[in-house]
Coordinates of C-alpha atoms and ligand atoms in Angstrom, one line a residue:
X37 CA 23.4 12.5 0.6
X38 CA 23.7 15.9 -0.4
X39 CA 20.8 18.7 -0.9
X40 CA 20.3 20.9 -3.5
X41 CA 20.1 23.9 -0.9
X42 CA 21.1 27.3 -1.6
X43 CA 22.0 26.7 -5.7
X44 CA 23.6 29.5 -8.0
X45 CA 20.5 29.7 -9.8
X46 CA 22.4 30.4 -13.5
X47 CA 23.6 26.8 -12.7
X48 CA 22.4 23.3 -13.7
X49 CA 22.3 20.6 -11.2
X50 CA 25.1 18.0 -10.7
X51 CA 24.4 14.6 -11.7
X52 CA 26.6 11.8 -13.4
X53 CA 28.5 12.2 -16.2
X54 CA 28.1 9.3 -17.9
X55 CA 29.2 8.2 -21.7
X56 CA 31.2 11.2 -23.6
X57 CA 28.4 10.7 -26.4
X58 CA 25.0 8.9 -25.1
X59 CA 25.5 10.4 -21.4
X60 CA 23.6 7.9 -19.1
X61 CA 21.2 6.5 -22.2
X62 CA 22.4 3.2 -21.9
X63 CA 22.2 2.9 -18.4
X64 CA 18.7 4.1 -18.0
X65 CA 17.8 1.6 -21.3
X66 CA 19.1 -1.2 -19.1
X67 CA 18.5 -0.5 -15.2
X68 CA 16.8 2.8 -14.9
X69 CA 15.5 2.5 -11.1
X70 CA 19.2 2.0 -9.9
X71 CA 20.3 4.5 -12.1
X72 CA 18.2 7.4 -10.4
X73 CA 18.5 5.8 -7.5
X74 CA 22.1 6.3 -7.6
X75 CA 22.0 9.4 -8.6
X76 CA 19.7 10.3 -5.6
X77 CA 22.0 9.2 -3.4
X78 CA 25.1 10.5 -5.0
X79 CA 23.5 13.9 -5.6
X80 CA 20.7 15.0 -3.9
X81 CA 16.8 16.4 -4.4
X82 CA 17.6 16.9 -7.9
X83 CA 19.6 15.4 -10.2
X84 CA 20.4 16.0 -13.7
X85 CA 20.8 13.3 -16.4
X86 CA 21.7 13.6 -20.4
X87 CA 20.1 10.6 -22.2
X88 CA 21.7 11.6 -25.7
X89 CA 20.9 14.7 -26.9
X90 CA 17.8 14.9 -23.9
X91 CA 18.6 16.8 -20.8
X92 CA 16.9 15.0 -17.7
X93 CA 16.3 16.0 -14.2
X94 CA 15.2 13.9 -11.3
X95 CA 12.8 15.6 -8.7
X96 CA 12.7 13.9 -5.3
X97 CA 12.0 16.5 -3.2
X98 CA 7.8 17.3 -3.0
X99 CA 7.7 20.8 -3.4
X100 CA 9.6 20.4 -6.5
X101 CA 7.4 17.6 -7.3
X102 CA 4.2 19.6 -6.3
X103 CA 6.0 23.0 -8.5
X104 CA 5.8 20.7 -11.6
X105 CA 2.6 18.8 -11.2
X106 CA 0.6 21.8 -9.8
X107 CA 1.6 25.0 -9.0
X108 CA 3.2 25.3 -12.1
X109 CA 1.7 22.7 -14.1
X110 CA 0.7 24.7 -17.1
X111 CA 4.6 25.2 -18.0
X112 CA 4.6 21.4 -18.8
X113 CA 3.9 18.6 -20.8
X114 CA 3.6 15.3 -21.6
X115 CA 5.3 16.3 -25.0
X116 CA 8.3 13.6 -24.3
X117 CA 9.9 10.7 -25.4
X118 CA 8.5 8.6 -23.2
X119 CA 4.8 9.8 -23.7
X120 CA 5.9 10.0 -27.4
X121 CA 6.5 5.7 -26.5
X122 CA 3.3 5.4 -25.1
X123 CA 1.4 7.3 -27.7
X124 CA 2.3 4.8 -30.4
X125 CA -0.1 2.4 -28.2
X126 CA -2.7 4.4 -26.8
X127 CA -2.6 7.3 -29.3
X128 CA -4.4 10.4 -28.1
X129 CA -6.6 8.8 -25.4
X130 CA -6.5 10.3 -21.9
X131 CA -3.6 9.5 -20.0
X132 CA -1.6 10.5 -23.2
X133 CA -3.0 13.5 -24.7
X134 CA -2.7 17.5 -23.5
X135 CA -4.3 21.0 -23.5
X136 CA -7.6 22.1 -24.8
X137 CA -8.3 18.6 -25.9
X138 CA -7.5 16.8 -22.8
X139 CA -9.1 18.9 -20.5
X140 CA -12.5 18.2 -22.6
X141 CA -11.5 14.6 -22.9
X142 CA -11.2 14.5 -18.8
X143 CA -14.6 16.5 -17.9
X144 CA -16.8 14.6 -20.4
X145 CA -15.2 11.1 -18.4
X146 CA -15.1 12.4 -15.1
X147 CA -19.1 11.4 -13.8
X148 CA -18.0 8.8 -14.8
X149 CA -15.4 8.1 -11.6
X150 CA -17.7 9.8 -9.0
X151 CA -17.8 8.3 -5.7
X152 CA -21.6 7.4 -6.5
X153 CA -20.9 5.6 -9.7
X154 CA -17.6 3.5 -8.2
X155 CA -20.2 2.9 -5.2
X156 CA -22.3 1.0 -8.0
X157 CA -19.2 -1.2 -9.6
X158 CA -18.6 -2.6 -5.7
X159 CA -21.2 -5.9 -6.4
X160 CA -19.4 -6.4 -9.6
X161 CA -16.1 -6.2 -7.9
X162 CA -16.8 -8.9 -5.4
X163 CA -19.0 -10.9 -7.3
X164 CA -15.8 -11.3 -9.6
X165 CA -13.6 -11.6 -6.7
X166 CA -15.8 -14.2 -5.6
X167 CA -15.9 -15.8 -8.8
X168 CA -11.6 -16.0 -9.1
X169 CA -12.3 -17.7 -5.5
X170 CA -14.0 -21.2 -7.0
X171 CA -11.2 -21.0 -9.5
X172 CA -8.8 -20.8 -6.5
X173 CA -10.6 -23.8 -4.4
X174 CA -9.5 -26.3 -6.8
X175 CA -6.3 -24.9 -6.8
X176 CA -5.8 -25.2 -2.7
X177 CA -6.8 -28.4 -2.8
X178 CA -4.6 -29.4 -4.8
X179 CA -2.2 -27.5 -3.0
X180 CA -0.5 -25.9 -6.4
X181 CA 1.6 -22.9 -6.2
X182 CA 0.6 -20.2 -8.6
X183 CA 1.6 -16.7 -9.8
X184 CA -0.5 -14.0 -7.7
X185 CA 0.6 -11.5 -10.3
X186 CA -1.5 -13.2 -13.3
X187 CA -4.5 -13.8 -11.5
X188 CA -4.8 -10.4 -9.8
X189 CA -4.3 -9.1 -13.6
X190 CA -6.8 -11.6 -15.3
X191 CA -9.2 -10.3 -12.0
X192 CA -8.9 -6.6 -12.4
X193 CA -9.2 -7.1 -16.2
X194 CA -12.5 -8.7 -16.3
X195 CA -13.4 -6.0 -13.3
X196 CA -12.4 -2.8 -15.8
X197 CA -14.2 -4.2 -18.6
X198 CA -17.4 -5.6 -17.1
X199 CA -17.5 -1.8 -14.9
X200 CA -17.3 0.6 -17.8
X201 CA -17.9 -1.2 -21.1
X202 CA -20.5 -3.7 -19.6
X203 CA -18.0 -6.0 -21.9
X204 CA -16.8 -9.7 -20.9
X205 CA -13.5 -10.1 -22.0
X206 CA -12.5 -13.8 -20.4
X207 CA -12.1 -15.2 -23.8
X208 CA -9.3 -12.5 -24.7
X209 CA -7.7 -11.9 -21.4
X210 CA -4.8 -14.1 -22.7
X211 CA -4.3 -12.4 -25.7
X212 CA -4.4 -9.0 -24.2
X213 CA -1.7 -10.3 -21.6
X214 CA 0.8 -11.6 -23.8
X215 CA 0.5 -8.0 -26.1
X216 CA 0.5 -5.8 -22.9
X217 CA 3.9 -7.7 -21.7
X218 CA 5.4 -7.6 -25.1
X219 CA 4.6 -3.6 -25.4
X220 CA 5.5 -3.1 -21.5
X221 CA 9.0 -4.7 -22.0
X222 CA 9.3 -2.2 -25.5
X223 CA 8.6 0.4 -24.3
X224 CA 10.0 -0.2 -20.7
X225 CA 13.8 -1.5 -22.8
X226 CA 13.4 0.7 -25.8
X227 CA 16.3 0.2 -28.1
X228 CA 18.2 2.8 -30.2
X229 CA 17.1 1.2 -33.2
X230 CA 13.3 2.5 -32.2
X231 CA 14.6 5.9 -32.6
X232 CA 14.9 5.3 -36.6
X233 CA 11.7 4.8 -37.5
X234 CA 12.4 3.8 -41.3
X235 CA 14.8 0.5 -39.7
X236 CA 12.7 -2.5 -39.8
X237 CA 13.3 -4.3 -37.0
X238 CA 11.8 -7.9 -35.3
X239 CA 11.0 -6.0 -32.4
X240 CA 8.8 -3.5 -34.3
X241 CA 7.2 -6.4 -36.0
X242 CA 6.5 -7.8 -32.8
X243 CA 4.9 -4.4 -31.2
X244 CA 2.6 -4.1 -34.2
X245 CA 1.7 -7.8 -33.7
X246 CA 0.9 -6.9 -30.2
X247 CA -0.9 -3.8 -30.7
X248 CA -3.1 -5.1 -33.8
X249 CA -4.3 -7.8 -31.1
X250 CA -5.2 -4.9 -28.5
X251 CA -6.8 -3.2 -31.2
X252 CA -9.0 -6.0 -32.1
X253 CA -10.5 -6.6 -28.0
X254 CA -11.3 -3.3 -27.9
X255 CA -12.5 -3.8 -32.3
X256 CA -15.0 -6.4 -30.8
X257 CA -16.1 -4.6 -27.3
X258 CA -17.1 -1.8 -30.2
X259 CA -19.0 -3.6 -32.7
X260 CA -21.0 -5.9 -29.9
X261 CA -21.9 -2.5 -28.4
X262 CA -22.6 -0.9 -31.7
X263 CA -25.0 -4.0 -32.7
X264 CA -26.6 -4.8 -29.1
X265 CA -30.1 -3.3 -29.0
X266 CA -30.2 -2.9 -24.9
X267 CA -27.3 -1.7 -23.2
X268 CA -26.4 0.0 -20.2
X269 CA -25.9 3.6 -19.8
X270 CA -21.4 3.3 -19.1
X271 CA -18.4 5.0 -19.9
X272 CA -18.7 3.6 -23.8
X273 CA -22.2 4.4 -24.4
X274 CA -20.8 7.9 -23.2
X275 CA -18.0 7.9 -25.4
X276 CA -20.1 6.9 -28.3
X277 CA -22.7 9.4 -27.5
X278 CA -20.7 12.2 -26.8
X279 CA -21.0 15.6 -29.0
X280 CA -18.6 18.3 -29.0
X281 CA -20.5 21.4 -28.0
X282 CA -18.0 23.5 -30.5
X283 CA -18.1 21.0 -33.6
X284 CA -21.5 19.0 -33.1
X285 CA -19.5 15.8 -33.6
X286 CA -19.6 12.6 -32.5
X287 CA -16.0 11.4 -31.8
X288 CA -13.9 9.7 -34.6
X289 CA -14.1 5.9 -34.4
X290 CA -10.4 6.3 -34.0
X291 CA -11.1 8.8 -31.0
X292 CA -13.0 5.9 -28.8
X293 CA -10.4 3.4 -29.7
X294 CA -7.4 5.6 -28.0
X295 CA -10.2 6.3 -25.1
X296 CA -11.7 2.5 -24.5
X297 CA -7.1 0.9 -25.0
X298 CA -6.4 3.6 -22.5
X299 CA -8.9 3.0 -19.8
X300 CA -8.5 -0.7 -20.5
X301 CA -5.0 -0.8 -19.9
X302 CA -4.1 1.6 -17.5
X303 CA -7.4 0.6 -15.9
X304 CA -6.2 -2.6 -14.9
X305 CA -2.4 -3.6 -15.0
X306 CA -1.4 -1.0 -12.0
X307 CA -4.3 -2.4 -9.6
X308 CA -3.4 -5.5 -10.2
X309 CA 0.3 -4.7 -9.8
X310 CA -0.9 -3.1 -6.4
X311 CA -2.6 -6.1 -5.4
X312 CA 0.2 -8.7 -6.1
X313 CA 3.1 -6.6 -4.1
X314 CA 0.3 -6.6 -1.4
X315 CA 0.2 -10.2 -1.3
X316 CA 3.8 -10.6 -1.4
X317 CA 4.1 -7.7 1.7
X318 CA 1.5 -9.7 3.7
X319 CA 3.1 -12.8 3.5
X320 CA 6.5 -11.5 4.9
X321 CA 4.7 -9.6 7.6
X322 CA 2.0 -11.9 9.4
X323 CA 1.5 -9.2 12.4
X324 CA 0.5 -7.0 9.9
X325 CA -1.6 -9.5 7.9
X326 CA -3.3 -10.9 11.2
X327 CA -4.3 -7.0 11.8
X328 CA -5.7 -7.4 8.3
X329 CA -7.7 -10.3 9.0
X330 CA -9.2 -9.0 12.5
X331 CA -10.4 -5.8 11.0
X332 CA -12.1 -8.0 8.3
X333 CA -13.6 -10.4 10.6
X334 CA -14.5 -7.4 13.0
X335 CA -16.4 -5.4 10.7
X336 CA -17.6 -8.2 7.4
X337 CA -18.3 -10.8 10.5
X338 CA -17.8 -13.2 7.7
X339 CA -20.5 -12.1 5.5
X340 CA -19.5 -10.3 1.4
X341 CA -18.2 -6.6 1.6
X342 CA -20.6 -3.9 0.3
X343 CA -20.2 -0.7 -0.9
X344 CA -20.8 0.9 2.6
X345 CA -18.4 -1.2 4.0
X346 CA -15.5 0.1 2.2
X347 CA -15.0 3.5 5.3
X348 CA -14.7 1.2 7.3
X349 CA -12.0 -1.2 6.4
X350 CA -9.7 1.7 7.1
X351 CA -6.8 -1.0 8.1
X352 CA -7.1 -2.3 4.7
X353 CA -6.9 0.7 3.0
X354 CA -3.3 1.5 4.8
X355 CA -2.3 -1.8 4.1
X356 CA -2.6 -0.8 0.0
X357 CA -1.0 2.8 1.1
X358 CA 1.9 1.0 2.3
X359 CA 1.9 -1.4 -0.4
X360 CA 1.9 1.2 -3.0
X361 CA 4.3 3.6 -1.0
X362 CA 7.0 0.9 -1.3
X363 CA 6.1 -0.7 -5.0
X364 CA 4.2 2.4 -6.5
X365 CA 2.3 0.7 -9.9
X366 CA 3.7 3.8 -11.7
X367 CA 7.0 4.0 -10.8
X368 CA 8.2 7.4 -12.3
X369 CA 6.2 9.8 -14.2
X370 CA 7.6 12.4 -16.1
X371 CA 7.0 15.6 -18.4
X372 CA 8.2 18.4 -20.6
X373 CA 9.3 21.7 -19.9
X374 CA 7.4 23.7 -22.2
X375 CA 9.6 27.6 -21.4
X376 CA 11.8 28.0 -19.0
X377 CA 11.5 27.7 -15.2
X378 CA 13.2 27.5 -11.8
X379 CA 13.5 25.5 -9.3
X380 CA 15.2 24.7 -6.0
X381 CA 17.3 27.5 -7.3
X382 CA 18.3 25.6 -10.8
X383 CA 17.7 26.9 -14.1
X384 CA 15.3 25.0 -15.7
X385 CA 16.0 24.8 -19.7
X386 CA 12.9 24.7 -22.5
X387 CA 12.2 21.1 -23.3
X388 CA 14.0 19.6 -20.7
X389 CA 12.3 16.1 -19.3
X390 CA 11.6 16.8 -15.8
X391 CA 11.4 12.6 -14.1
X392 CA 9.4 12.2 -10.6
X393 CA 9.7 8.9 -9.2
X394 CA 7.4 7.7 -6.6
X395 CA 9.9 5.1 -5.8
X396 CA 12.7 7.4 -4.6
X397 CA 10.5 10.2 -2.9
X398 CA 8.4 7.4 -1.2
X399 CA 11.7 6.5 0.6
X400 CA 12.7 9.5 1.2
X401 CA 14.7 9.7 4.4
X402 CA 13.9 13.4 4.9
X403 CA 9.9 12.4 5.0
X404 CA 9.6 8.8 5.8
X405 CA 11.2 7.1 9.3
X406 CA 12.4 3.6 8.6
X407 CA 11.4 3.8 5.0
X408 CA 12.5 0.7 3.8
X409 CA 10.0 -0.7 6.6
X410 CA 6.7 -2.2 6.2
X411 CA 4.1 -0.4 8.3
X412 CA 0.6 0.0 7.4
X413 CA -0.6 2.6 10.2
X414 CA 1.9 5.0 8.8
X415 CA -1.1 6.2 7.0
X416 CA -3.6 6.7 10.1
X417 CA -4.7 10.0 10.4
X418 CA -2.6 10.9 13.2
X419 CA 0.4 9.7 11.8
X420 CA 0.0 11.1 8.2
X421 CA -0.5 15.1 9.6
X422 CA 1.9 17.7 8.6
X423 CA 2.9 15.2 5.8
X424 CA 3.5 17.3 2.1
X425 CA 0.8 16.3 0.0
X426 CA 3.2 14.9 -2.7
X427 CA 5.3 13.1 -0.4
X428 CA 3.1 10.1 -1.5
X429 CA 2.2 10.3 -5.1
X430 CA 1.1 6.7 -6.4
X431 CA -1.7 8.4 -8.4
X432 CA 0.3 11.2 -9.5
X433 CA -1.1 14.9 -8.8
X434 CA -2.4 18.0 -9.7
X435 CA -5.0 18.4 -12.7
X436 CA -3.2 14.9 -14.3
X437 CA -3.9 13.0 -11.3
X438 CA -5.3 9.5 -11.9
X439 CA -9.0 9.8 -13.0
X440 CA -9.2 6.2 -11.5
X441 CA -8.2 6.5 -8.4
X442 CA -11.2 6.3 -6.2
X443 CA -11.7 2.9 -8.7
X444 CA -8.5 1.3 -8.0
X445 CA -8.4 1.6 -4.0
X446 CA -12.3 0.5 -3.9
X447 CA -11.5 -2.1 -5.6
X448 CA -7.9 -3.2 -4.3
X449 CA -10.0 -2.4 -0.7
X450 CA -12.9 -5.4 -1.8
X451 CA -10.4 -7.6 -3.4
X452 CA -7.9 -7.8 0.0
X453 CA -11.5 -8.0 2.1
X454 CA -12.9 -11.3 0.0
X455 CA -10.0 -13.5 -0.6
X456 CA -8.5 -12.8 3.2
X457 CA -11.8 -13.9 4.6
X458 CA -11.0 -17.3 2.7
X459 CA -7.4 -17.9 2.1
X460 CA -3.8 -16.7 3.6
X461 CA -1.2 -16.9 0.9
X462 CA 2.0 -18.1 1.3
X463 CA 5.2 -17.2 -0.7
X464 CA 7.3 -20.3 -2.2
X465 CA 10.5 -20.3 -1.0
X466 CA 13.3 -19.7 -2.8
X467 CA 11.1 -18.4 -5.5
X468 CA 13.2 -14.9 -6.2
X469 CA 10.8 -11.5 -6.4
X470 CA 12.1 -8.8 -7.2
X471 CA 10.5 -5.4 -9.1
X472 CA 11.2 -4.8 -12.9
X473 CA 10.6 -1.2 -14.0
X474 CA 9.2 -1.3 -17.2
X475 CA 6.0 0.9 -17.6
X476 CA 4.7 -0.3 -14.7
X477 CA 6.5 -2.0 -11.8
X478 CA 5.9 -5.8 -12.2
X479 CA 7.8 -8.4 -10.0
X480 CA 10.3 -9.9 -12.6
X481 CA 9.4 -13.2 -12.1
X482 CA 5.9 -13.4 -10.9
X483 CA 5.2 -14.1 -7.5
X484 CA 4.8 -17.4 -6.5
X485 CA 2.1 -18.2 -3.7
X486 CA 0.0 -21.3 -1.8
X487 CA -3.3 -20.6 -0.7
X488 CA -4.1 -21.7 2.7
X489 CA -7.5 -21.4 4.2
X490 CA -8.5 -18.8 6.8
X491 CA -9.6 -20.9 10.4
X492 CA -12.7 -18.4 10.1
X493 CA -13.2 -19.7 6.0
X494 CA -13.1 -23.5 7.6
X495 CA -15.5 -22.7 10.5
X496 CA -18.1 -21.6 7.2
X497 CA -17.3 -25.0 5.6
X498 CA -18.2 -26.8 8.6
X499 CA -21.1 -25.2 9.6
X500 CA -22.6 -25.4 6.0
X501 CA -21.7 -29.4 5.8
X502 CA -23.8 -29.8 9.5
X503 CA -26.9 -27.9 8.3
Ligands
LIG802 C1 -3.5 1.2 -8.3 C2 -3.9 1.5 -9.5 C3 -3.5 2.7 -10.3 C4 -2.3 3.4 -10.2 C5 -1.1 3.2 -9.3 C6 -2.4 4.5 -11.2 C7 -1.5 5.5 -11.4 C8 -1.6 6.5 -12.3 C9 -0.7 7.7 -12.3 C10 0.6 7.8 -11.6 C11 -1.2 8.5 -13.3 C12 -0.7 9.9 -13.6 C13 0.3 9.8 -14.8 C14 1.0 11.1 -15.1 O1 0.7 12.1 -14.4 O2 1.8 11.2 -16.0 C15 -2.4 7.9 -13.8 C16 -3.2 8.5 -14.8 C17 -4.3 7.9 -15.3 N1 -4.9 6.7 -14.9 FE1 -4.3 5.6 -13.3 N2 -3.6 4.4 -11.9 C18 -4.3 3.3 -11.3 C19 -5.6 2.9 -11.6 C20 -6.3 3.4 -12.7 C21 -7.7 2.9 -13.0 C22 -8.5 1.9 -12.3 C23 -8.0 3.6 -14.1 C24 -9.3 3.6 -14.9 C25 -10.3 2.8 -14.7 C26 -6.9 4.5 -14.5 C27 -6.9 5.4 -15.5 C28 -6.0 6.4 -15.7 C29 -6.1 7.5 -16.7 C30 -7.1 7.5 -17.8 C31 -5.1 8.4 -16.4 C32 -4.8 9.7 -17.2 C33 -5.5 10.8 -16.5 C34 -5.3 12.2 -17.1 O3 -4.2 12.5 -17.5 O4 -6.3 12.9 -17.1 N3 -5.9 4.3 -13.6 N4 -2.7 6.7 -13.1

């Protein structure tokens, strides 16, 4: 592999050549992960791309990472194509919008994802946990293999929905599946078509479809909050409430819609994708997965988890570290270069679309011994010092860094803590996994899993049945 060390700075970075005309477009349409992967390898800490008319560079490096998303964050956007993607879903809600506006956006939301607040949501996250669980007894008796990957998402659905809208959406979570995967394949494959907006196409048919259903879940969590007479002080009464201190407005109804889609999605498809490459990582490591179940039984004594428990199931939490340092959720992130920059000693063009992707610099072989292995206490204390800070990146950084953060590793923490006191899961062989890179990195084809109960979760059973 070669480094981008001492540069001519009036010089662009290599990278591959690709098509005469589209440059690596089609590739990165088609299989972008081994497409920057490639180019890692072939190239270096930075690569550069042309995806038709765009100029692209990878980052893999962290202080190029940590130039972009921090130090000089302010030089870029999420002005892009692929924000301009996502924006035809989620429209100016958080994760999408920029500036002025999105810095009001994030300070009226962030209470919201204080450490006291998430320390309130922990009940509701095992109580729902709990709740998948009788679902899941039938199932082991039966001895049925299932996907892990829908059931994590159907969990961490109700979870988001129930935590900051006080809404139940059980009745919709298969509609909202089947018009998140139909909008996470377009805009994961987009097609050249897409790019002439005036073409009709099936496809776009089928992403209106898909977002008209989104919009009515989030239609109905509105009205039934707008009609109820009682409700509880969450995230949408706060959006609803909200009054800009400038204007004296209450936010368009359009406004909450972009707010309550974007929470709602990114709020539970990349926990649930944590929590089903856990699974799959458990299962092909037992040492690691009987440590898992020792510090469980240690410090839960087979009794629920609560909030206070959550410091202390440090093992846990490495275990969804290493999970996510292997299959980060969100893959590769990326902005716009708003003037002109440098960096690693590379000119850095106006409007070029600067990729980072946690997938590459979490294997970096520069940062991370063995990287391709599976090993949790990686991230103890002792081990993680003198790391860089955006070696590991699976919520992003800087001022963009995922408001949910806290949220999703409570949570991923409580969910690995109740079902492991219960059930082992077991991978079905032959079944193929392997990760798809669409928005999000889901396993292509599911993973499929047995449940098999814990000795400590048949010791319960018995003891109940003699009382
Ligand atoms: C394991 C789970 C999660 C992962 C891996 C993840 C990952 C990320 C990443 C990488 C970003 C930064 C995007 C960028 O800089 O371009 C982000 C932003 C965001 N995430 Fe998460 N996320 C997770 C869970 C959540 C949860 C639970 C919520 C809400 C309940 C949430 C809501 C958001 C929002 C609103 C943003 C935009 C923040 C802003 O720009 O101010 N995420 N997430």
């Amino acid at each position: 592999m070669k480094h981008a060390r001492g540069a001519d700075k009036s010089r662009i970075p290599p990278g591959p050549r690709g098509n005469l005309l589209l440059g690596s477009l089609r590739r990165v349409q088609h299989e972008p992960l081994e497409l920057l992967r490639q180019g890692f390898h072939d190239h270096g800490d930075i690569v550069r791309f042309r995806f038709g008319m765009t100029l692209a560079y990878l980052l893999a490096h962290p202080d190029h990472i940590a130039h972009v998303l921090h130090h000089n964050h302010r030089n870029y956007n999420k002005r892009n194509i692929d924000y301009a993607m996502l924006r035809r879903l989620l429209g100016n809600g958080l994760l999408t919008s920029d500036g002025a506006f999105w810095h009001r956006q994030r300070r009226l939301m962030a209470p919201m994802f204080h450490r006291q607040r998430i320390a309130g949501f922990c009940a509701l996250m095992v109580s729902s946990t709990q709740e998948m669980l009788e679902r899941w007894d039938m199932v082991a008796v039966r001895e049925e293999a299932f996907d892990v990957t829908a059931e994590m998402t159907r969990l961490t659905l109700a979870i988001v929905a129930k935590a900051l809208f006080s809404a139940d959406v059980s009745d919709d979570a298969e509609a909202i599946g089947a018009a998140l995967t139909e909008v996470n394949r377009q805009l994961g494959e987009f097609s050249l078509l897409d790019m002439f907006w005036m073409v009709p196409t099936r496809r776009k048919r089928r992403f209106r479809e898909a977002v008209a259903a989104l919009d009515a879940v989030v239609g109905k969590i509105i009205d039934a909050r707008r009609r109820a007479i009682h409700h509880n002080e969450d995230l949408l009464s706060m959006l609803l409430e909200a009054v800009d201190e400038e204007t004296n407005e209450t936010m368009t109804p359009r406004q909450v819609r972009d707010e309550v889609l974007t929470l709602l999605l990114a709020g539970h498809e990349t926990t649930a994708n944590a929590l089903a490459w856990t699974w799959y990582l458990l299962a092909l490591n037992p040492e690691a997965e009987q440590k898992l179940h020792d510090e469980i039984s240690g410090v839960l004594g087979g009794r629920p988890p609560v909030a206070t428990d959550v410091p202390r199931l440090s093992y846990t939490r490495m275990v969804i570290e290493e999970s996510m340092r292997l299959y980060p959720p969100a893959w590769a992130i990326s902005r716009n270069a708003i003037g002109e920059d440098e960096i690693g000693g590379y000119r850095v063009r106006r409007g070029t679309n600067m990729i980072i992707c946690s997938f590459i610099t979490h294997r970096h072989p520069a940062i991370w011994e063995a990287p391709e292995r599976f090993d949790p206490e990686r991230f103890s204390p002792e081990r993680s010092a003198g790391r860089p800070s955006f070696a590991y990146l699976p919520f992003g950084g800087g001022p963009r860094i995922c408001i949910g953060n806290g949220f999703a590793m409570t949570e991923a923490q409580l969910v690995l803590a109740t079902v492991a006191q219960r059930y082992r899961l077991r991978l079905v062989p032959g079944h193929p996994v392997e990760p798809h890179p669409l928005i999000t990195l889901r396993p292509r084809h599911g993973i499929q899993m047995t449940l098999h109960r814990t000795d400590e979760a048949d010791e319960a059973l018995r003891q109940n049945a003699m009382r």
